[in-house]
Amino acid sequence: MDAPQTGAVTGRFDLADPARFADDGYLAELDRLREDDPVSRHPEADGPGFWVVTRHADVCQVYSNDSLFSSNRGMRLGGDPDAVRAVADRMLIVSDPPRHQRIRRLVGSAFTPRAMRALESSIRTVVGELMDTALESGSCEFVSTVARPLPTDLVCAYMGLPRADWRTVGELTTEGIDSEDEDDRFAANTELFLYFSRVIEQRRRQPGEDMISSMLAAADEAAGPEPFSDVDLVMNFVGILIGANETTRYTVAGGLVALTEHPAQWQALQRDAGLVDTAVDEILRWVAPAVHALRTVTSDTELHGHTLAAGDRVTVWTAAANRDPRVFEQPERFDLARTPNRQLSFGYGRHVCVGARLARMQIAAFVEELRTRVGAIELDGPVAWNPSNFTRGPIRLPVRLSAR
Ligand code: HEM
């Protein structure tokens, strides 16, 4: 959904232009804004402009006040307004209360601590097998070998989708949010919708022990006067896949890059199993794969002396908040022992990531497998980054891994 801008904003760093995110120059711009202009008005080549909020406390304030800052008119820059209208108050991430609570209860029923504990050994197995493949080949492209299949395989397995479909489902999910061409995005999303409609039909006939069957049962139980339609359900299955795939992939791959850039931290991690938990948060803080989120102001309000008018769009920038020196000591240091660590990579407030526990378990399993099995990690060519102001991380990561 990152539409290329037809006209560039001149005279300033254009945060709406995905191309500016191909390298890490955006971090310096976000640092500058956070320190000098924390609630900044950003012009737009093809629109009225939007607000840019960069301090940790202000980002939390926007995230927390969902009656003043609405999600149901879109939650990212560059979204297609027709596509947003089609899913508003039906797909969890693009909904406002009271509808949000109903959908969250339904989707949340698949991510309870109990359900997640039951997945623990599958997570270990999937991560272990992927790391074996990477280690066997010695030199590999880490995104396609490990980081991309990891979340896709897990969520597809949890959904009970046939193994033969996993790769295609993963590719369609990426294309549906990341393809530069709007028609391609539309085609990929349509294909995913049709695919899940067929899966729903099949699971109604033949329920199983999988996430889709249990969410269908939960939807029937919660029916009441406003039952969930199959279209609502399909939207949320696709929403779960979108939420899971890119973000987890970029966290794992971006974490590996950070470890190669900070060899002393990598050595400390190899020596000390006690660092795994804090390492998960520090990798999330550092990579900040969900770069911004968007809200729309519902009635005039003030923030840092600026009047935000009803209808204005407000963007909050995780990458800036995660490096706010008011909250993080020496934020420019990658420190796997950092504690406390109030990173905002999963968002905050009502829409805080419903899959956070699953994501943490995957990242922890990855860190654990890496530290116990891998001796040396070396970059084996240039790293390419996803040029996106929405989900960002390595898209090409050639590495040489040697067994411990
Ligand atoms: C490192 C991995 C992940 C990161 C960084 C991440 C980040 C986020 C963020 C920032 C939000 C809030 C967006 C907003 O407020 O507008 C969110 C919401 C959400 N995430 Fe994640 N996510 C991750 C993994 C996952 C996984 C594994 C799943 C599911 C399997 C998932 C599913 C969702 C869903 C369905 C929502 C919408 C929640 C709501 O609106 O109430 N995410 N995620």
Coordinates of C-alpha atoms and ligand atoms in Angstrom, one line a residue:
M1 CA 0.0 0.0 0.0
D2 CA 3.0 2.3 -0.3
A3 CA 1.9 4.2 -3.4
P4 CA 4.9 6.0 -5.0
Q5 CA 4.4 9.7 -4.8
T6 CA 3.6 11.4 -8.1
G7 CA 5.1 14.7 -6.9
A8 CA 7.9 15.0 -4.4
V9 CA 7.7 17.4 -1.4
T10 CA 10.6 19.7 -2.0
G11 CA 12.8 21.3 0.6
R12 CA 12.5 18.7 3.3
F13 CA 12.9 15.0 4.0
D14 CA 9.6 13.5 2.7
L15 CA 8.4 10.9 5.3
A16 CA 5.5 10.0 2.9
D17 CA 8.0 8.9 0.2
P18 CA 8.8 5.2 0.6
A19 CA 12.0 5.6 -1.4
R20 CA 13.5 7.6 1.4
F21 CA 13.4 4.5 3.6
A22 CA 15.8 2.4 1.4
D23 CA 18.6 3.4 3.7
D24 CA 18.6 4.5 7.4
G25 CA 18.6 8.3 6.7
Y26 CA 15.1 8.5 8.0
L27 CA 16.4 7.8 11.6
A28 CA 18.4 11.1 11.6
E29 CA 15.3 12.9 10.3
L30 CA 13.1 11.4 13.0
D31 CA 15.8 12.3 15.7
R32 CA 15.8 15.9 14.5
L33 CA 12.0 16.1 14.5
R34 CA 11.7 14.5 18.0
E35 CA 14.2 17.0 19.5
D36 CA 13.3 20.2 17.6
D37 CA 9.7 19.8 16.4
P38 CA 8.0 17.0 18.2
V39 CA 4.5 17.6 16.8
S40 CA 5.3 18.7 13.3
R41 CA 3.1 19.5 10.3
H42 CA 4.3 17.5 7.2
P43 CA 3.3 18.7 3.7
E44 CA 2.1 16.2 1.2
A45 CA 2.7 16.3 -2.6
D46 CA -0.9 15.1 -3.4
G47 CA -2.9 15.9 -0.2
P48 CA -3.5 18.2 2.7
G49 CA -0.5 17.0 4.8
F50 CA -0.4 15.3 8.1
W51 CA 1.0 15.6 11.7
V52 CA 4.1 13.8 12.7
V53 CA 4.4 12.8 16.4
T54 CA 7.8 11.6 17.5
R55 CA 8.2 11.7 21.3
H56 CA 7.5 8.5 23.3
A57 CA 5.0 10.2 25.7
D58 CA 3.1 11.8 22.8
V59 CA 3.0 8.6 20.8
C60 CA 1.5 6.8 23.8
Q61 CA -1.0 9.6 24.3
V62 CA -2.2 9.3 20.7
Y63 CA -2.3 5.5 20.9
S64 CA -4.2 5.6 24.2
N65 CA -6.9 8.1 23.3
D66 CA -8.9 6.1 20.7
S67 CA -12.0 8.3 21.0
L68 CA -10.0 11.3 19.9
F69 CA -7.7 9.5 17.5
S70 CA -9.6 7.1 15.3
S71 CA -8.4 4.0 13.4
N72 CA -11.4 3.3 11.2
R73 CA -10.4 5.8 8.5
G74 CA -7.1 4.0 7.9
M75 CA -4.1 3.2 10.1
R76 CA -1.2 4.0 7.7
L77 CA -0.1 6.5 5.1
G78 CA -0.5 5.6 1.5
G79 CA -3.6 3.4 2.1
D80 CA -6.2 3.3 -0.7
P81 CA -9.3 5.1 0.7
D82 CA -11.7 2.6 -1.1
A83 CA -9.9 -0.4 0.4
V84 CA -10.0 1.2 3.8
R85 CA -13.8 1.9 3.5
A86 CA -14.4 -1.7 2.6
V87 CA -12.7 -3.0 5.7
A88 CA -13.5 -0.2 8.2
D89 CA -15.1 -1.5 11.5
R90 CA -14.8 -5.1 10.1
M91 CA -11.0 -5.7 10.2
L92 CA -9.7 -5.5 13.7
I93 CA -6.8 -3.0 13.0
V94 CA -9.1 -0.6 11.1
S95 CA -11.9 -0.5 13.7
D96 CA -13.0 1.7 16.5
P97 CA -15.0 0.9 19.7
P98 CA -17.5 -0.5 20.3
R99 CA -17.0 -2.7 17.2
H100 CA -13.3 -3.1 18.0
Q101 CA -14.0 -4.8 21.3
R102 CA -16.2 -7.4 19.7
I103 CA -13.7 -8.2 17.0
R104 CA -10.8 -8.2 19.4
R105 CA -12.5 -10.7 21.7
L106 CA -13.0 -13.0 18.7
V107 CA -9.4 -12.6 17.3
G108 CA -8.0 -12.6 20.8
S109 CA -9.6 -16.0 21.5
A110 CA -7.0 -17.5 19.2
F111 CA -4.0 -15.9 21.0
T112 CA -4.7 -16.7 24.7
P113 CA -1.6 -17.6 26.9
R114 CA -2.9 -21.2 26.9
A115 CA -3.2 -21.4 23.1
M116 CA 0.3 -19.9 22.8
R117 CA 1.8 -22.3 25.4
A118 CA 0.5 -25.2 23.2
L119 CA 2.4 -23.8 20.3
E120 CA 5.7 -23.6 22.1
S121 CA 7.2 -26.9 20.9
S122 CA 6.1 -26.3 17.2
I123 CA 7.8 -23.0 17.3
R124 CA 11.0 -24.6 18.5
T125 CA 10.8 -27.3 15.8
V126 CA 10.1 -24.8 13.0
V127 CA 13.0 -22.5 14.1
G128 CA 15.3 -25.4 14.6
E129 CA 14.6 -26.8 11.1
L130 CA 15.1 -23.5 9.4
M131 CA 18.4 -22.9 11.3
D132 CA 19.6 -26.4 10.3
T133 CA 18.9 -25.5 6.6
A134 CA 20.8 -22.2 6.9
L135 CA 23.8 -23.9 8.7
E136 CA 24.0 -26.8 6.2
S137 CA 24.3 -24.4 3.3
G138 CA 26.9 -22.3 5.1
S139 CA 26.3 -19.2 2.8
C140 CA 22.7 -18.3 2.4
E141 CA 20.3 -15.5 1.7
F142 CA 18.9 -15.3 5.3
V143 CA 15.5 -13.7 4.5
S144 CA 14.3 -16.3 2.1
T145 CA 16.0 -19.2 4.0
V146 CA 14.9 -18.4 7.6
A147 CA 13.2 -15.0 8.3
R148 CA 10.5 -15.2 5.6
P149 CA 9.3 -18.8 6.1
L150 CA 9.5 -18.6 10.0
P151 CA 6.3 -16.6 10.7
T152 CA 4.5 -17.8 7.5
D153 CA 5.1 -21.5 8.3
L154 CA 4.0 -21.0 11.9
V155 CA 0.8 -19.1 11.3
C156 CA -0.2 -21.3 8.3
A157 CA 0.4 -24.4 10.5
Y158 CA -1.6 -22.9 13.3
M159 CA -4.4 -22.1 10.8
G160 CA -4.2 -25.8 9.6
L161 CA -3.6 -24.7 6.0
P162 CA -2.2 -27.5 3.7
R163 CA 1.6 -27.3 3.6
A164 CA 1.6 -27.0 -0.3
D165 CA -0.2 -23.6 0.1
W166 CA 2.1 -21.9 2.7
R167 CA 4.6 -20.4 0.2
T168 CA 1.8 -18.9 -2.0
V169 CA -0.2 -17.6 1.0
G170 CA 3.0 -15.9 2.3
E171 CA 3.8 -14.4 -1.1
L172 CA 0.2 -13.1 -1.6
T173 CA 0.3 -11.5 1.8
T174 CA 3.5 -9.6 1.0
E175 CA 2.2 -8.6 -2.4
G176 CA -1.1 -7.5 -0.9
I177 CA 0.6 -4.8 1.3
D178 CA 3.9 -4.1 -0.4
S179 CA 3.5 -4.2 -4.1
E180 CA 4.1 -0.8 -5.7
D181 CA 1.3 -1.4 -8.2
E182 CA -2.1 -0.8 -6.8
D183 CA -3.7 -3.3 -9.2
D184 CA -1.2 -6.0 -8.1
R185 CA -2.1 -5.3 -4.5
F186 CA -5.8 -5.5 -5.3
A187 CA -5.3 -8.8 -7.2
A188 CA -3.3 -10.4 -4.4
N189 CA -5.8 -9.4 -1.7
T190 CA -8.7 -10.7 -3.8
E191 CA -6.9 -14.0 -4.3
L192 CA -6.3 -14.3 -0.5
F193 CA -10.0 -13.4 0.2
L194 CA -11.2 -16.1 -2.2
Y195 CA -8.7 -18.6 -0.7
F196 CA -9.9 -18.0 2.8
S197 CA -13.6 -18.1 1.8
R198 CA -12.9 -21.6 0.5
V199 CA -11.1 -22.6 3.7
I200 CA -14.0 -21.4 5.8
E201 CA -16.5 -23.5 3.8
Q202 CA -14.3 -26.5 4.1
R203 CA -13.8 -26.0 7.9
R204 CA -17.5 -25.6 8.5
R205 CA -18.0 -29.0 6.8
Q206 CA -15.0 -30.6 8.6
P207 CA -13.9 -28.7 11.7
G208 CA -10.5 -29.5 13.0
E209 CA -8.1 -28.6 15.9
D210 CA -6.8 -25.6 14.1
M211 CA -7.1 -21.8 14.7
I212 CA -9.7 -21.2 11.9
S213 CA -12.0 -23.9 13.2
S214 CA -11.8 -22.5 16.8
M215 CA -12.4 -18.9 15.6
L216 CA -15.4 -20.1 13.6
A217 CA -16.8 -21.8 16.7
A218 CA -16.1 -18.6 18.8
A219 CA -17.9 -16.5 16.2
D220 CA -21.0 -18.7 16.3
E221 CA -21.0 -18.4 20.1
A222 CA -20.6 -14.6 20.0
A223 CA -23.3 -14.3 17.3
G224 CA -25.9 -12.3 19.2
P225 CA -28.0 -9.7 17.2
E226 CA -25.0 -8.7 15.0
P227 CA -23.3 -12.0 13.9
F228 CA -20.0 -12.0 12.1
S229 CA -20.4 -12.6 8.4
D230 CA -18.0 -14.9 6.5
V231 CA -16.6 -11.8 4.9
D232 CA -15.8 -10.3 8.3
L233 CA -14.1 -13.6 9.3
V234 CA -12.1 -13.7 6.0
M235 CA -10.9 -10.1 6.6
N236 CA -9.6 -11.0 10.0
F237 CA -7.8 -14.1 8.9
V238 CA -6.1 -12.0 6.3
G239 CA -5.5 -9.3 8.9
I240 CA -3.7 -11.9 11.2
L241 CA -1.5 -13.0 8.3
I242 CA -0.6 -9.5 7.4
G243 CA 0.1 -8.6 11.0
A244 CA 2.3 -11.7 11.5
N245 CA 4.4 -12.0 8.4
E246 CA 6.3 -8.9 7.5
T247 CA 6.9 -7.6 11.0
T248 CA 8.3 -10.8 12.5
R249 CA 10.4 -11.4 9.4
Y250 CA 12.0 -8.0 9.5
T251 CA 12.6 -8.2 13.3
V252 CA 14.4 -11.5 13.0
A253 CA 16.5 -10.4 9.9
G254 CA 17.1 -6.9 11.3
G255 CA 18.2 -8.5 14.6
L256 CA 20.7 -10.6 12.8
V257 CA 22.1 -7.5 11.0
A258 CA 22.4 -5.7 14.4
L259 CA 24.3 -8.6 15.9
T260 CA 26.8 -8.5 13.0
E261 CA 27.3 -4.8 13.6
H262 CA 27.8 -5.2 17.3
P263 CA 30.2 -8.2 17.7
A264 CA 30.7 -7.6 21.5
Q265 CA 26.9 -8.0 22.0
W266 CA 26.9 -11.2 19.9
Q267 CA 29.7 -12.6 22.0
A268 CA 27.9 -11.7 25.3
L269 CA 24.8 -13.4 24.0
Q270 CA 26.7 -16.5 23.1
R271 CA 28.1 -16.7 26.7
D272 CA 25.0 -15.8 28.6
A273 CA 21.6 -17.5 28.2
G274 CA 20.2 -15.1 30.7
L275 CA 20.3 -12.3 28.0
V276 CA 17.6 -14.0 25.8
D277 CA 14.6 -12.2 27.3
T278 CA 16.0 -8.7 27.3
A279 CA 17.5 -9.3 23.8
V280 CA 14.0 -9.9 22.4
D281 CA 12.9 -6.4 23.6
E282 CA 16.1 -4.7 22.5
I283 CA 16.0 -6.2 19.0
L284 CA 12.3 -5.1 18.8
R285 CA 13.3 -1.6 19.9
W286 CA 16.2 -1.4 17.5
V287 CA 14.5 -2.7 14.4
A288 CA 11.1 -1.1 14.9
P289 CA 9.7 -2.9 11.9
A290 CA 6.3 -1.2 12.1
V291 CA 7.6 2.2 11.4
H292 CA 4.6 4.4 11.8
A293 CA 0.8 4.2 12.5
L294 CA -1.9 6.6 11.5
R295 CA -5.0 8.0 13.2
T296 CA -7.6 10.6 12.3
V297 CA -8.6 13.3 14.7
T298 CA -12.3 13.1 15.7
S299 CA -12.6 16.6 17.4
D300 CA -10.3 19.6 17.7
T301 CA -7.6 19.0 20.3
E302 CA -4.2 20.4 21.4
L303 CA -0.8 18.7 21.4
H304 CA 2.4 20.5 22.3
G305 CA 0.7 23.9 21.6
H306 CA -0.6 22.9 18.2
T307 CA -4.3 22.7 17.4
L308 CA -5.1 19.4 15.7
A309 CA -8.4 19.8 13.9
A310 CA -11.1 17.3 13.4
G311 CA -10.4 15.3 10.2
D312 CA -6.6 15.9 10.4
R313 CA -4.4 12.8 10.1
V314 CA -1.8 12.1 12.8
T315 CA 1.1 9.8 12.3
V316 CA 3.0 8.3 15.3
W317 CA 6.6 7.1 14.6
T318 CA 7.8 4.1 16.5
A319 CA 11.3 4.3 15.3
A320 CA 11.5 7.8 16.8
A321 CA 9.8 7.0 20.1
N322 CA 12.0 3.9 20.6
R323 CA 15.1 6.2 20.5
D324 CA 13.7 8.9 22.8
P325 CA 16.4 9.9 25.3
R326 CA 13.7 10.9 27.8
V327 CA 12.9 7.2 28.1
F328 CA 15.9 5.3 27.0
E329 CA 19.4 5.8 28.4
Q330 CA 21.9 6.1 25.6
P331 CA 19.3 5.1 23.0
E332 CA 21.9 4.9 20.2
R333 CA 23.5 1.9 22.0
F334 CA 22.3 -1.6 21.0
D335 CA 22.4 -3.2 24.4
L336 CA 21.0 -6.7 24.8
A337 CA 20.9 -6.3 28.6
R338 CA 18.8 -3.1 28.5
T339 CA 16.2 -3.0 31.2
P340 CA 13.7 -1.4 31.6
N341 CA 12.9 -1.3 28.0
R342 CA 9.6 0.4 27.2
Q343 CA 9.9 -0.1 23.4
L344 CA 6.7 0.6 21.5
S345 CA 7.2 -1.8 18.5
F346 CA 4.0 -3.6 19.3
G347 CA 2.0 -0.3 19.6
Y348 CA 0.2 0.7 22.7
G349 CA -3.3 1.0 24.0
R350 CA -6.4 -0.7 22.7
H351 CA -4.9 -1.8 19.4
V352 CA -1.6 -3.1 20.9
C353 CA -0.5 -6.1 18.9
V354 CA -2.8 -9.1 19.5
G355 CA 0.0 -11.4 18.3
A356 CA 2.7 -9.9 20.5
R357 CA 3.1 -13.0 22.7
L358 CA 3.4 -15.3 19.6
A359 CA 5.9 -12.8 18.0
R360 CA 8.0 -12.7 21.2
M361 CA 8.0 -16.5 21.4
Q362 CA 9.3 -16.7 17.8
I363 CA 12.0 -14.1 18.3
A364 CA 13.1 -15.7 21.6
A365 CA 13.3 -19.2 19.9
F366 CA 15.3 -17.6 17.1
V367 CA 17.7 -15.9 19.5
E368 CA 18.1 -19.1 21.5
E369 CA 18.8 -21.3 18.5
L370 CA 21.2 -18.7 17.1
R371 CA 23.2 -18.5 20.3
T372 CA 23.4 -22.2 20.9
R373 CA 24.0 -23.4 17.4
V374 CA 25.9 -20.7 15.5
G375 CA 29.6 -19.8 16.1
A376 CA 30.2 -17.0 13.7
I377 CA 27.9 -14.8 11.6
E378 CA 29.4 -12.8 8.7
L379 CA 27.7 -10.6 6.1
D380 CA 28.4 -12.0 2.7
G381 CA 27.4 -9.0 0.5
P382 CA 25.3 -5.9 0.8
V383 CA 22.1 -5.9 2.7
A384 CA 19.0 -4.5 0.9
W385 CA 16.2 -2.9 3.0
N386 CA 12.5 -2.7 2.2
P387 CA 11.9 0.8 1.0
S388 CA 8.8 1.4 3.1
N389 CA 7.7 3.9 5.7
F390 CA 5.3 1.3 7.0
T391 CA 7.0 -2.1 7.4
R392 CA 10.8 -1.9 7.1
G393 CA 13.6 -4.5 7.5
P394 CA 16.1 -6.4 5.3
I395 CA 14.7 -7.9 2.1
R396 CA 18.1 -9.3 1.0
L397 CA 20.6 -10.5 3.6
P398 CA 23.5 -12.6 2.3
V399 CA 25.3 -14.2 5.3
R400 CA 27.8 -16.9 6.1
L401 CA 27.0 -18.9 9.3
S402 CA 29.3 -21.4 10.8
A403 CA 28.2 -24.0 13.4
R404 CA 29.3 -23.6 17.0
Ligands
HEM1 C1 7.6 -8.5 15.6 C2 6.3 -8.8 15.2 C3 5.2 -7.8 15.3 C4 5.2 -6.5 15.3 C5 6.4 -5.5 15.4 C6 3.8 -6.1 15.3 C7 3.4 -4.7 15.4 C8 2.0 -4.4 15.6 C9 1.6 -3.0 15.8 C10 2.5 -1.8 16.0 C11 0.2 -3.0 15.9 C12 -0.7 -1.8 16.3 C13 -1.1 -1.1 15.0 C14 -2.0 0.1 15.4 O1 -2.2 0.5 16.6 O2 -2.6 0.7 14.5 C15 -0.2 -4.4 15.7 C16 -1.5 -4.9 15.7 C17 -1.9 -6.1 15.3 N1 -1.0 -7.2 15.1 FE1 1.0 -7.2 15.3 N2 3.0 -7.2 15.2 C18 3.8 -8.3 15.2 C19 3.4 -9.6 15.1 C20 2.1 -10.0 15.0 C21 1.7 -11.4 14.9 C22 2.6 -12.6 15.0 C23 0.3 -11.4 14.7 C24 -0.6 -12.5 14.5 C25 -0.3 -13.8 14.4 C26 -0.1 -10.0 14.7 C27 -1.4 -9.6 14.4 C28 -1.8 -8.3 14.7 C29 -3.2 -7.9 14.7 C30 -4.4 -8.7 14.2 C31 -3.2 -6.5 15.1 C32 -4.5 -5.6 15.2 C33 -4.8 -5.5 16.7 C34 -5.9 -4.5 17.0 O3 -6.1 -3.6 16.2 O4 -6.6 -4.6 18.1 N3 1.0 -9.2 14.8 N4 0.9 -5.2 15.5

